Amino acid sequence: MSKKGFSYKKLHKKWLEIHKRQQEKFLEKHKSALEHISKNSKQYALSAVGGLMLLTTPINLQLEDGRPKVEYEKVNKHLFLVADLESLIPDEVRDLSDDENEKISKKLSEFYDMDIKYEVDNKRLNKTLGYIGAEQHLMRYPGDSQATHFQTAEEASEFMSSGLAPGRGAWGYFANSQSALIQQDIEREKYYIAVQTFLAPDYLNRVGEYRDFFKYRKMLLVNPHNGRAIVVVIGDAGPAKWTGKHLGGSPEVMKHLVRYDGGMKGPVLYYFINDPDNKIPLGPVE
C-alpha cells in the first residue's frame, strides 16, 4: 500500500471518529425534543432521528488535488426549529399568553427571515395554536368547476377527490370571470386557510374593520412536529366552534403540512406575516 493510500485511510478513520462523537453530543443535547417528536407525532420519529443522524455523518470522503474533501447528505434544517419550538409550545392546545406568542413569533421571524406577528394594528385572531381541518377547494370565479379548476392532470389526479365547495369564500370569488383570473388569484385559492375571524377579540364592534383587515391577509403556518411551513392567505371564515377545530386548510396546505383530519389531527402554529410590499411568495417554505 502506498504512503498516500495509507494516510487516506487513517484520515478517513479519524473523520468518522470525530463525527461519531459530534453525533452523540448532538443527539444528547436534543434528547427532549426527540422524545417530544416520538410521543406526539410518531409518524415523523424515524425520519426526524434519521435526519439528525445525517447531520453529522459524512457520506463520502475523497481526495481532491491530494487534499481530503468531505461531502455531506443534505440536512433538513427544519429539525432545528422542531427542537427549539419544543420548549416554547405547551403540550396541550390552549390559548397562548402574550409572552408565549412573543417568544414564538420572534423565533419564527429569526428562522424564516420574515416579520412574523401575532398582533397587527391592535388586531389578532382568537388563537395562534390550534387544530386544523381539511377544507375543499373554493370556486375562483362564477362557473368554476372540477373540470376547470386544476392546471395539470397531475393536480387533478391528486386533489380532485377533495371536492369543490358549493358556495363562495367569505370574500366572494377570487376573480370576476375565468378570463379575469390571474396567477395571484390561482395561488390565493390554492394556498388558502379558513380562520375563525368571527371569534377575534372585539369582532362584533369592528366588523367592517376586521373584514377588510383579514381579507387575503398573509400568514405563516408551521407544523411544530415536523418543521414544515407554508405561506398562505386567509381566504374564508370558519370552521364553526362546535367542530373542535380552529382553522381549516386547502388540500394543498394540508398535504404540505402532513396534517390530516379525523383521529390523526394535530396542531399548527399560525401567525401574521408583515409583508407590506408583497415580496414573500405563497406556498411551501423550504
mmCIF file of C-alpha atoms in Angstrom:
data_model
loop_
_atom_site.group_PDB
_atom_site.id
_atom_site.type_symbol
_atom_site.label_atom_id
_atom_site.label_comp_id
_atom_site.label_asym_id
_atom_site.label_seq_id
_atom_site.Cartn_x
_atom_site.Cartn_y
_atom_site.Cartn_z
ATOM 1 C CA MET A 1 0.000 0.000 0.000
ATOM 2 C CA SER A 2 1.327 3.422 -0.897
ATOM 3 C CA LYS A 3 2.029 6.010 1.761
ATOM 4 C CA LYS A 4 -0.637 8.215 0.201
ATOM 5 C CA GLY A 5 -3.281 5.462 0.405
ATOM 6 C CA PHE A 6 -2.324 4.637 3.987
ATOM 7 C CA SER A 7 -2.649 8.292 5.022
ATOM 8 C CA TYR A 8 -6.028 8.491 3.340
ATOM 9 C CA LYS A 9 -7.355 5.520 5.306
ATOM 10 C CA LYS A 10 -6.064 6.947 8.581
ATOM 11 C CA LEU A 11 -7.650 10.308 7.791
ATOM 12 C CA HIS A 12 -10.931 8.654 6.865
ATOM 13 C CA LYS A 13 -10.990 6.726 10.146
ATOM 14 C CA LYS A 14 -10.193 9.886 12.080
ATOM 15 C CA TRP A 15 -13.052 11.767 10.402
ATOM 16 C CA LEU A 16 -15.514 9.030 11.288
ATOM 17 C CA GLU A 17 -14.407 9.053 14.917
ATOM 18 C CA ILE A 18 -14.771 12.834 15.171
ATOM 19 C CA HIS A 19 -18.199 12.862 13.596
ATOM 20 C CA LYS A 20 -19.400 9.975 15.691
ATOM 21 C CA ARG A 21 -18.585 11.985 18.816
ATOM 22 C CA GLN A 22 -20.305 15.051 17.375
ATOM 23 C CA GLN A 23 -23.338 12.959 16.523
ATOM 24 C CA GLU A 24 -23.586 11.595 20.065
ATOM 25 C CA LYS A 25 -23.285 15.085 21.555
ATOM 26 C CA PHE A 26 -25.951 16.471 19.223
ATOM 27 C CA LEU A 27 -28.444 13.707 19.932
ATOM 28 C CA GLU A 28 -27.868 14.025 23.665
ATOM 29 C CA LYS A 29 -28.400 17.802 23.506
ATOM 30 C CA HIS A 30 -31.741 17.407 21.716
ATOM 31 C CA LYS A 31 -32.897 14.316 23.578
ATOM 32 C CA SER A 32 -36.024 16.021 24.947
ATOM 33 C CA ALA A 33 -37.018 17.279 21.502
ATOM 34 C CA LEU A 34 -36.679 13.810 20.012
ATOM 35 C CA GLU A 35 -38.778 12.348 22.794
ATOM 36 C CA HIS A 36 -41.387 15.031 22.132
ATOM 37 C CA ILE A 37 -41.464 14.152 18.428
ATOM 38 C CA SER A 38 -41.768 10.465 19.168
ATOM 39 C CA LYS A 39 -44.567 10.981 21.687
ATOM 40 C CA ASN A 40 -46.646 13.473 19.735
ATOM 41 C CA SER A 41 -46.013 12.591 16.140
ATOM 42 C CA LYS A 42 -44.812 9.031 15.792
ATOM 43 C CA GLN A 43 -45.051 9.084 12.037
ATOM 44 C CA TYR A 44 -42.110 11.511 11.971
ATOM 45 C CA ALA A 45 -39.962 9.977 14.679
ATOM 46 C CA LEU A 46 -37.816 7.742 12.480
ATOM 47 C CA SER A 47 -37.352 10.294 9.730
ATOM 48 C CA ALA A 48 -36.516 13.021 12.260
ATOM 49 C CA VAL A 49 -33.928 10.914 14.029
ATOM 50 C CA GLY A 50 -32.542 9.811 10.693
ATOM 51 C CA GLY A 51 -32.231 13.413 9.600
ATOM 52 C CA LEU A 52 -30.377 14.323 12.769
ATOM 53 C CA MET A 53 -28.039 11.366 12.299
ATOM 54 C CA LEU A 54 -27.223 12.564 8.804
ATOM 55 C CA LEU A 55 -26.404 15.987 10.181
ATOM 56 C CA THR A 56 -23.051 14.842 11.496
ATOM 57 C CA THR A 57 -22.282 11.822 9.314
ATOM 58 C CA PRO A 58 -20.081 12.293 6.225
ATOM 59 C CA ILE A 59 -21.352 10.222 3.317
ATOM 60 C CA ASN A 60 -18.261 10.468 1.182
ATOM 61 C CA LEU A 61 -14.629 11.238 1.735
ATOM 62 C CA GLN A 62 -12.356 11.529 -1.250
ATOM 63 C CA LEU A 63 -9.116 13.153 -2.269
ATOM 64 C CA GLU A 64 -9.216 16.247 -4.400
ATOM 65 C CA ASP A 65 -5.839 17.534 -5.563
ATOM 66 C CA GLY A 66 -4.273 15.465 -2.827
ATOM 67 C CA ARG A 67 -6.475 17.006 -0.143
ATOM 68 C CA PRO A 68 -9.453 15.453 1.661
ATOM 69 C CA LYS A 69 -12.889 16.554 0.521
ATOM 70 C CA VAL A 70 -15.901 15.664 2.658
ATOM 71 C CA GLU A 71 -19.407 15.559 1.234
ATOM 72 C CA TYR A 72 -22.489 15.597 3.449
ATOM 73 C CA GLU A 73 -26.039 14.487 2.982
ATOM 74 C CA LYS A 74 -28.407 17.424 2.612
ATOM 75 C CA VAL A 75 -29.754 18.245 6.073
ATOM 76 C CA ASN A 76 -33.364 19.032 6.900
ATOM 77 C CA LYS A 77 -32.696 22.298 8.721
ATOM 78 C CA HIS A 78 -36.278 22.461 9.952
ATOM 79 C CA LEU A 79 -35.434 19.802 12.538
ATOM 80 C CA PHE A 80 -33.580 22.542 14.402
ATOM 81 C CA LEU A 81 -36.832 24.509 14.548
ATOM 82 C CA VAL A 82 -38.667 21.477 15.928
ATOM 83 C CA ALA A 83 -36.112 21.259 18.717
ATOM 84 C CA ASP A 84 -36.373 24.985 19.504
ATOM 85 C CA LEU A 85 -40.175 25.048 19.495
ATOM 86 C CA GLU A 86 -40.353 22.074 21.846
ATOM 87 C CA SER A 87 -39.515 24.322 24.791
ATOM 88 C CA LEU A 88 -41.838 27.137 23.696
ATOM 89 C CA ILE A 89 -45.092 25.313 22.924
ATOM 90 C CA PRO A 90 -47.288 23.687 25.589
ATOM 91 C CA ASP A 91 -48.178 20.008 25.329
ATOM 92 C CA GLU A 92 -51.887 20.801 25.194
ATOM 93 C CA VAL A 93 -53.626 23.016 22.641
ATOM 94 C CA ARG A 94 -54.709 26.131 24.527
ATOM 95 C CA ASP A 95 -54.665 29.916 24.255
ATOM 96 C CA LEU A 96 -51.107 31.203 24.350
ATOM 97 C CA SER A 97 -50.125 34.132 26.534
ATOM 98 C CA ASP A 98 -48.702 37.316 25.039
ATOM 99 C CA ASP A 99 -45.294 36.320 26.389
ATOM 100 C CA GLU A 100 -45.500 32.914 24.720
ATOM 101 C CA ASN A 101 -46.678 34.451 21.454
ATOM 102 C CA GLU A 102 -43.855 36.989 21.586
ATOM 103 C CA LYS A 103 -41.208 34.304 22.021
ATOM 104 C CA ILE A 104 -42.638 32.053 19.309
ATOM 105 C CA SER A 105 -43.116 34.848 16.773
ATOM 106 C CA LYS A 106 -39.566 36.021 17.445
ATOM 107 C CA LYS A 107 -38.206 32.506 16.879
ATOM 108 C CA LEU A 108 -40.171 32.134 13.640
ATOM 109 C CA SER A 109 -39.043 35.572 12.451
ATOM 110 C CA GLU A 110 -35.414 34.667 13.008
ATOM 111 C CA PHE A 111 -35.662 31.216 11.471
ATOM 112 C CA TYR A 112 -37.580 32.185 8.330
ATOM 113 C CA ASP A 113 -36.186 35.711 7.960
ATOM 114 C CA MET A 114 -39.714 37.161 7.925
ATOM 115 C CA ASP A 115 -41.501 39.715 10.083
ATOM 116 C CA ILE A 116 -43.856 37.426 11.998
ATOM 117 C CA LYS A 117 -46.518 38.962 14.262
ATOM 118 C CA TYR A 118 -49.291 37.649 16.495
ATOM 119 C CA GLU A 119 -50.938 41.064 16.515
ATOM 120 C CA VAL A 120 -51.043 43.800 13.860
ATOM 121 C CA ASP A 121 -52.640 47.230 14.362
ATOM 122 C CA ASN A 122 -54.263 46.010 17.600
ATOM 123 C CA LYS A 123 -55.923 43.159 15.701
ATOM 124 C CA ARG A 124 -55.408 39.488 16.395
ATOM 125 C CA LEU A 125 -57.116 36.155 15.939
ATOM 126 C CA ASN A 126 -58.638 34.176 18.785
ATOM 127 C CA LYS A 127 -55.774 31.657 18.625
ATOM 128 C CA THR A 128 -52.255 31.195 17.285
ATOM 129 C CA LEU A 129 -52.018 27.472 18.109
ATOM 130 C CA GLY A 130 -54.915 25.300 17.043
ATOM 131 C CA TYR A 131 -56.226 22.159 15.398
ATOM 132 C CA ILE A 132 -56.528 22.339 11.626
ATOM 133 C CA GLY A 133 -59.112 20.558 9.490
ATOM 134 C CA ALA A 134 -59.282 19.846 5.779
ATOM 135 C CA GLU A 135 -61.204 22.223 3.522
ATOM 136 C CA GLN A 136 -62.466 21.791 -0.022
ATOM 137 C CA HIS A 137 -61.292 23.872 -2.928
ATOM 138 C CA LEU A 138 -63.140 27.152 -3.466
ATOM 139 C CA MET A 139 -64.671 28.397 -6.695
ATOM 140 C CA ARG A 140 -62.329 31.037 -8.051
ATOM 141 C CA TYR A 141 -64.854 32.658 -10.414
ATOM 142 C CA PRO A 142 -68.517 32.145 -11.405
ATOM 143 C CA GLY A 143 -68.802 28.817 -13.211
ATOM 144 C CA ASP A 144 -65.553 27.333 -11.919
ATOM 145 C CA SER A 145 -65.859 23.553 -11.640
ATOM 146 C CA GLN A 146 -63.869 20.385 -11.037
ATOM 147 C CA ALA A 147 -63.222 20.195 -14.757
ATOM 148 C CA THR A 148 -61.758 23.718 -14.996
ATOM 149 C CA HIS A 149 -60.152 24.071 -11.578
ATOM 150 C CA PHE A 150 -56.849 22.257 -11.993
ATOM 151 C CA GLN A 151 -53.952 23.411 -14.143
ATOM 152 C CA THR A 152 -52.420 19.990 -14.759
ATOM 153 C CA ALA A 153 -53.564 16.372 -14.960
ATOM 154 C CA GLU A 154 -51.291 15.579 -12.019
ATOM 155 C CA GLU A 155 -53.054 18.160 -9.819
ATOM 156 C CA ALA A 156 -56.447 16.856 -10.840
ATOM 157 C CA SER A 157 -55.445 13.275 -10.087
ATOM 158 C CA GLU A 158 -54.160 14.180 -6.632
ATOM 159 C CA PHE A 159 -56.657 16.758 -5.418
ATOM 160 C CA MET A 160 -59.944 16.299 -7.283
ATOM 161 C CA SER A 161 -61.227 13.888 -4.627
ATOM 162 C CA SER A 162 -61.118 16.741 -2.091
ATOM 163 C CA GLY A 163 -64.109 18.274 -3.821
ATOM 164 C CA LEU A 164 -65.186 21.809 -4.647
ATOM 165 C CA ALA A 165 -67.209 23.797 -2.112
ATOM 166 C CA PRO A 166 -70.705 24.651 -3.414
ATOM 167 C CA GLY A 167 -70.505 28.248 -2.221
ATOM 168 C CA ARG A 168 -68.057 31.095 -2.389
ATOM 169 C CA GLY A 169 -65.487 32.006 0.234
ATOM 170 C CA ALA A 170 -66.085 34.707 2.834
ATOM 171 C CA TRP A 171 -64.903 37.419 0.409
ATOM 172 C CA GLY A 172 -66.665 36.139 -2.679
ATOM 173 C CA TYR A 173 -64.950 34.924 -5.816
ATOM 174 C CA PHE A 174 -61.232 35.426 -6.307
ATOM 175 C CA ALA A 175 -61.898 36.773 -9.815
ATOM 176 C CA ASN A 176 -64.990 38.073 -11.608
ATOM 177 C CA SER A 177 -64.616 35.656 -14.537
ATOM 178 C CA GLN A 178 -62.385 32.960 -15.956
ATOM 179 C CA SER A 179 -60.817 35.436 -18.372
ATOM 180 C CA ALA A 180 -60.056 37.819 -15.485
ATOM 181 C CA LEU A 181 -58.337 35.105 -13.437
ATOM 182 C CA ILE A 182 -54.652 35.904 -12.838
ATOM 183 C CA GLN A 183 -51.839 33.924 -11.212
ATOM 184 C CA GLN A 184 -52.297 35.745 -7.910
ATOM 185 C CA ASP A 185 -55.918 34.563 -7.766
ATOM 186 C CA ILE A 186 -54.872 30.989 -8.529
ATOM 187 C CA GLU A 187 -52.269 30.971 -5.779
ATOM 188 C CA ARG A 188 -54.549 32.611 -3.227
ATOM 189 C CA GLU A 189 -57.131 29.859 -3.664
ATOM 190 C CA LYS A 190 -54.519 27.121 -3.832
ATOM 191 C CA TYR A 191 -52.881 28.214 -0.584
ATOM 192 C CA TYR A 192 -55.804 29.485 1.465
ATOM 193 C CA ILE A 193 -56.923 28.866 5.014
ATOM 194 C CA ALA A 194 -60.207 29.425 6.793
ATOM 195 C CA VAL A 195 -59.878 31.020 10.225
ATOM 196 C CA GLN A 196 -62.358 31.938 12.938
ATOM 197 C CA THR A 197 -62.388 35.650 12.193
ATOM 198 C CA PHE A 198 -65.774 35.902 13.936
ATOM 199 C CA LEU A 199 -64.123 34.917 17.243
ATOM 200 C CA ALA A 200 -61.449 37.608 17.077
ATOM 201 C CA PRO A 201 -61.420 39.904 20.130
ATOM 202 C CA ASP A 202 -63.920 42.772 19.781
ATOM 203 C CA TYR A 203 -65.063 41.485 16.372
ATOM 204 C CA LEU A 204 -68.726 42.420 16.788
ATOM 205 C CA ASN A 205 -67.835 46.058 17.423
ATOM 206 C CA ARG A 206 -65.440 46.252 14.467
ATOM 207 C CA VAL A 207 -66.987 44.024 11.798
ATOM 208 C CA GLY A 208 -66.185 46.217 8.797
ATOM 209 C CA GLU A 209 -62.687 46.972 10.008
ATOM 210 C CA TYR A 210 -61.917 43.317 10.644
ATOM 211 C CA ARG A 211 -63.443 42.231 7.333
ATOM 212 C CA ASP A 212 -61.065 44.443 5.380
ATOM 213 C CA PHE A 213 -58.098 43.554 7.566
ATOM 214 C CA PHE A 214 -58.488 39.777 7.296
ATOM 215 C CA LYS A 215 -59.254 39.634 3.571
ATOM 216 C CA TYR A 216 -56.360 37.714 1.952
ATOM 217 C CA ARG A 217 -54.173 38.519 4.950
ATOM 218 C CA LYS A 218 -50.858 36.688 4.561
ATOM 219 C CA MET A 219 -49.969 34.185 7.267
ATOM 220 C CA LEU A 220 -47.339 31.602 8.116
ATOM 221 C CA LEU A 221 -48.456 28.112 9.141
ATOM 222 C CA VAL A 222 -45.995 25.778 10.853
ATOM 223 C CA ASN A 223 -46.377 22.151 11.852
ATOM 224 C CA PRO A 224 -44.381 22.140 15.114
ATOM 225 C CA HIS A 225 -43.855 18.370 14.996
ATOM 226 C CA ASN A 226 -42.017 18.203 11.667
ATOM 227 C CA GLY A 227 -40.980 21.811 10.988
ATOM 228 C CA ARG A 228 -42.896 22.034 7.709
ATOM 229 C CA ALA A 229 -44.106 25.567 6.969
ATOM 230 C CA ILE A 230 -46.215 27.242 4.326
ATOM 231 C CA VAL A 231 -47.190 30.831 3.467
ATOM 232 C CA VAL A 232 -50.938 31.212 2.953
ATOM 233 C CA VAL A 233 -53.716 33.788 2.835
ATOM 234 C CA ILE A 234 -56.956 33.973 4.781
ATOM 235 C CA GLY A 235 -59.491 33.057 2.102
ATOM 236 C CA ASP A 236 -62.510 32.028 4.130
ATOM 237 C CA ALA A 237 -64.065 32.132 7.597
ATOM 238 C CA GLY A 238 -64.542 29.043 9.762
ATOM 239 C CA PRO A 239 -64.740 26.387 10.994
ATOM 240 C CA ALA A 240 -67.667 26.558 13.438
ATOM 241 C CA LYS A 241 -66.699 26.493 17.094
ATOM 242 C CA TRP A 242 -68.577 23.239 17.779
ATOM 243 C CA THR A 243 -66.317 21.275 15.392
ATOM 244 C CA GLY A 244 -63.435 21.360 17.867
ATOM 245 C CA LYS A 245 -61.160 22.689 15.113
ATOM 246 C CA HIS A 246 -59.772 26.195 14.991
ATOM 247 C CA LEU A 247 -58.867 26.656 11.339
ATOM 248 C CA GLY A 248 -59.044 24.853 8.012
ATOM 249 C CA GLY A 249 -56.581 24.404 5.181
ATOM 250 C CA SER A 250 -56.878 23.806 1.457
ATOM 251 C CA PRO A 251 -55.930 20.327 0.206
ATOM 252 C CA GLU A 252 -52.511 21.632 -0.858
ATOM 253 C CA VAL A 253 -51.906 23.197 2.552
ATOM 254 C CA MET A 254 -52.853 20.006 4.383
ATOM 255 C CA LYS A 255 -50.639 17.907 2.126
ATOM 256 C CA HIS A 256 -47.564 20.027 2.692
ATOM 257 C CA LEU A 257 -48.000 20.229 6.449
ATOM 258 C CA VAL A 258 -48.746 16.474 6.579
ATOM 259 C CA ARG A 259 -51.794 17.190 8.688
ATOM 260 C CA TYR A 260 -54.894 15.050 8.394
ATOM 261 C CA ASP A 261 -58.471 15.293 9.572
ATOM 262 C CA GLY A 262 -60.061 12.840 11.970
ATOM 263 C CA GLY A 263 -58.119 10.818 14.503
ATOM 264 C CA MET A 264 -54.754 11.947 13.152
ATOM 265 C CA LYS A 265 -55.462 15.664 13.582
ATOM 266 C CA GLY A 266 -52.684 17.703 15.084
ATOM 267 C CA PRO A 267 -51.934 21.329 15.987
ATOM 268 C CA VAL A 268 -50.353 24.021 13.851
ATOM 269 C CA LEU A 269 -48.988 27.463 14.604
ATOM 270 C CA TYR A 270 -50.438 30.343 12.589
ATOM 271 C CA TYR A 271 -49.138 33.904 12.693
ATOM 272 C CA PHE A 272 -49.446 37.049 10.592
ATOM 273 C CA ILE A 273 -46.686 37.914 8.142
ATOM 274 C CA ASN A 274 -45.961 41.623 7.913
ATOM 275 C CA ASP A 275 -45.234 41.945 4.186
ATOM 276 C CA PRO A 276 -46.443 45.393 3.031
ATOM 277 C CA ASP A 277 -44.546 45.199 -0.270
ATOM 278 C CA ASN A 278 -45.872 41.700 -1.062
ATOM 279 C CA LYS A 279 -42.384 40.250 -1.567
ATOM 280 C CA ILE A 280 -42.934 36.909 0.150
ATOM 281 C CA PRO A 281 -44.469 34.325 -2.234
ATOM 282 C CA LEU A 282 -47.274 31.996 -1.262
ATOM 283 C CA GLY A 283 -46.632 28.292 -0.931
ATOM 284 C CA PRO A 284 -44.296 25.895 0.876
ATOM 285 C CA VAL A 285 -41.263 27.337 2.645
ATOM 286 C CA GLU A 286 -38.140 25.272 2.015
#
